[in-house]
Amino acid sequence: MSNRMLALMMGVVAFLILAVGVVFVIALAGGGNDENTTPASGDGDSRPSTSAGGICNGNSLVIPGSQPNTVLDPIQVVDVSTSEYVVEIFGGLVTLDPQLQVVGDIAEKWEVSNGGRTYTFTLRDNVVFHTGNQRRVTAEDVKYSIERAADPANASPTVVAYLGNIVGLKDRFEGRAPSVSGVKVIDERTLQIDLLEPSDYFIYELTYPVSFVVDRQQIESDPRNWTRNPNGTGPFRLAEFKPAERIRLVKNPRYHLGAPKLDEVIFQLGGGSLLTQYQNDEIHTTPVPASLLDSIKDGSNPLAKDYRSYPALATFYFTLNPNKPPFDDPKVRQAFALSLDRETINSVLLFDYYDVAEGIVPGAMPGRSGTVRTYPYDPDRAKQLLSESKYAGNMPRIVLTYAGSGAAPGDVLVAIQENWQQVLGVTVELQAIDTAAFLREQRQGNFQIQSDGWSADYPDPENFLGKLFASDSPLNYTKYNNPEVDALLKQARVETNRERRYQLYAQAEQKIIDDASIIPTFWSVEHLLVKPCVQGLPNAPMTIPRYRYVEIKEP
Amino acid sequence: MAPGLAGYIVRRLLWAIPVLFAISVIVFYMLRLAPGDPVDSLLGQRYREEEAALIRKKYGYDQPIHIQYVKYMRHLLQGDLGVSTRHQSFTVSEIILPKIWVSARLGFIALVISFFLGIAAGIYAALARGTFLDPLTISFWLAIDAVPIFVAIPFLQWLFAVKLDLIGLSWQGFTSPNIILPILILSLPGTAGIARFVRASVLGVMKEDYVRTARAKGLPERIVVFRHIARNALLPLITIIGLSLPGVAGGSLIIEQMFGIPGIGAESFEAVLAPDFDVILALVLFGSVLFIVANILIDILYAIIDPRIRLGAQRG
């Protein structure tokens, strides 16, 4: 190839780069212009900034949704992404309002008697199923639904954990009884549930999907495929479900707590560039990426006017395995907890994406005690404790494992790793493993530190403390075992005075934190952009039926 | 049609059976023996041995692997691909067929576009050899190929959807103009490779004696280019087209994710992570079948286009 040719080719490449650059500059210049003129004049870009074109004219809410992990059957729900739909389609005896108060759903009212061991529900007489002659829901339907959940043939993953306190439920689940003896139909509108031991939080457990009412006629006539078109009593009915593409819910005009104002809610499951779709008025809400949080919080981003944030009932924490060196020495665990500078990490690295956790129970949890404290950042004391420990000077190799989902993001872990390195001089290796392997090593207790988290199933401290840390709880996956904590949790479990119960949980929580085998790091916060025409969307810190409150209209 | 073609096809298809059998056994055992199974991800933090055992029983995972395999094959031969553990109310066919159909149509449109552009650019560059138009053409397509899609997609999305407000970004099916951007991004980067291949091939053919003869006969340049050069130069492209067919139906994870396209690329990724045994197996077998069929098709096409090529062993 001649020199002339080479020169020519380089010229061409230079030209191309120049051309691309020009396109960029034109586009960016246009962008700046747009920002300046839109609010005032309104020509050019014809959409005024407050109105979001087409999606604000109709009466359907279009939002990003997540693919359900399991089938839309209340007794199979284990994850937030499935319960998001199940709580809208189905209903149980009771439900949660946006302030997380327990309110009647199918039940109109209930009475607790027998020292907290017997719950008697009076059902509404106007609750009907979506389809199938719009049959009225009776006490038999509630009993059938709970018995179906307990039937071992249905393999519900949650029934023992959430309804195990009902007399005879475990017997049914373990195949020793043909039915659940503690659920009794008194008459068509009265249902009585007997418990093994008194429980004040049982009413909260009933807000979890596993006890929701399903249509016996539908399930028996189509046992294999009924979940494709499930018949429930909730504010919305499933109209369309295309896996990984779309879920469409349409309103139940006969909903007994007040018909939804929306005609339909469309969940887009495919993902895509959500923020750009939001800017292009294709969806009504979108989560805010952490990278944008800074400019949105200081108001410099034009999207800032649509921003809202509220705490969520979820906690991130580290689990330190007290059966593995060096964490069998409490001083090492405490030193690790004392060297975390969570405030700086959250404000500098994350633009306050989280709240710094002051406990295991999230800050927005009703009944959370304000007295519980986590270990502060105290490098001197951390160093001192480490030097007093039996591993001073001969620290073994330490590996922290984390899974792809449910854990704090990678850069936070790196910052924390840096904390331990700088304060304690200890190198912690970070190891990402796939979720299945992560869960397996957790079950087998075969890890040193895990980065993990838990989000609330119902708004009671018991869901975090009793379920996760009582040594006999079916959900104690960390295998935490402390007789002192056990005694407090057992006392709290049967305490029917709510205030005293909350105090007992606070004591147990403080002891678990002091133990330092669980180090809470951050509380989760929701960051959302919501179009101004979407009104009444509740800022509820956990999954509740929320779309029946929403209305689309110009502000 | 070349003689012995039917027999050849039958022989090749019969050979495919042991190949597919071997693939299915290997993948089936690999999935079952690898750490982590669908029940782990189904139950997550709520895993307890009692419930896990019930669920394993429900799906038959508690049985010895060879029994599971026999059962799977029995169902497969009846056209039943099994059940998905990620989409529990749906069968594997219901999950993967619509998604393969989406990815395949998208991929096929993109393939046609990139071959059309690539062939045109390649022939043009070859004929323009010695002028600046040759390197200009090739560099142009190489420059497009060189832009990472992580840069190209957000920029184009912002430019066309937000700035110019021409299209939307959510998936609305094949009739909506929203489809234009993903198709452009799927097709344009592939053009450079094809253009270079065609250019080299055309340059090779141009040196052949029959091209010189055709020119010497005084045939119009148009006839020489299209009948003598292009036809012979494009023959090797059949292999490339054939071998890109399985990839076309496989979808593209990144593009599907960034445009929210319900295609098989994203589904395969999620299935492997879960792991969703029956879906993974169905996808692997589907890919293998496609690969085998594409290879047979290539051979047959060669035999039809070039009579000098004989297929397989000849009987007396």
XYZ file of C-alpha atoms in Angstrom, chain A residues 62-72 77-86 88-89 238 240-249 265-272 274 283 285-287 405 455 526 528 543 546-547, chain B residues 86-87 90 99 257 267 270:
61
model
C -47.996 2.200 33.236
C -45.074 1.320 35.481
C -42.025 -0.921 35.496
C -42.626 -4.214 37.292
C -40.498 -7.162 38.177
C -40.940 -10.668 36.879
C -42.676 -12.775 39.570
C -40.350 -15.462 40.907
C -43.150 -17.883 41.533
C -46.635 -18.637 40.376
C -49.438 -16.174 41.239
C -45.241 -16.511 47.410
C -41.752 -16.106 48.886
C -40.556 -12.878 47.314
C -41.497 -9.229 46.968
C -41.721 -9.402 43.183
C -44.548 -11.943 43.347
C -46.387 -10.491 46.338
C -46.571 -7.122 44.573
C -49.175 -8.661 42.239
C -50.708 -11.157 44.664
C -53.606 -6.616 44.393
C -55.374 -9.692 43.003
C -55.396 -10.294 36.384
C -53.022 -10.461 30.988
C -49.753 -12.145 31.926
C -47.008 -12.469 29.349
C -43.874 -13.718 31.119
C -40.979 -11.259 30.994
C -43.142 -8.902 28.965
C -46.258 -7.548 30.645
C -48.726 -8.006 33.485
C -51.997 -6.163 33.125
C -54.407 -5.769 36.037
C -52.366 -1.005 35.862
C -49.823 -2.187 33.317
C -46.556 -3.536 34.672
C -43.798 -3.675 32.096
C -41.566 -6.588 32.960
C -39.049 -6.269 30.134
C -36.962 -3.565 31.751
C -35.102 -1.541 29.163
C -36.335 2.994 32.322
C -44.015 5.124 31.943
C -42.814 6.040 37.565
C -39.225 4.869 37.635
C -36.666 4.171 40.323
C -29.025 -9.929 44.609
C -37.114 -7.082 54.028
C -36.991 4.016 48.016
C -38.768 7.253 42.867
C -45.625 -4.200 49.735
C -51.496 0.413 46.801
C -52.869 1.031 43.327
C -39.136 -19.752 36.954
C -42.506 -19.365 35.286
C -46.254 -22.076 32.028
C -39.466 -15.630 22.688
C -32.227 -5.975 28.065
C -34.559 -15.573 28.966
C -32.107 -15.796 33.548
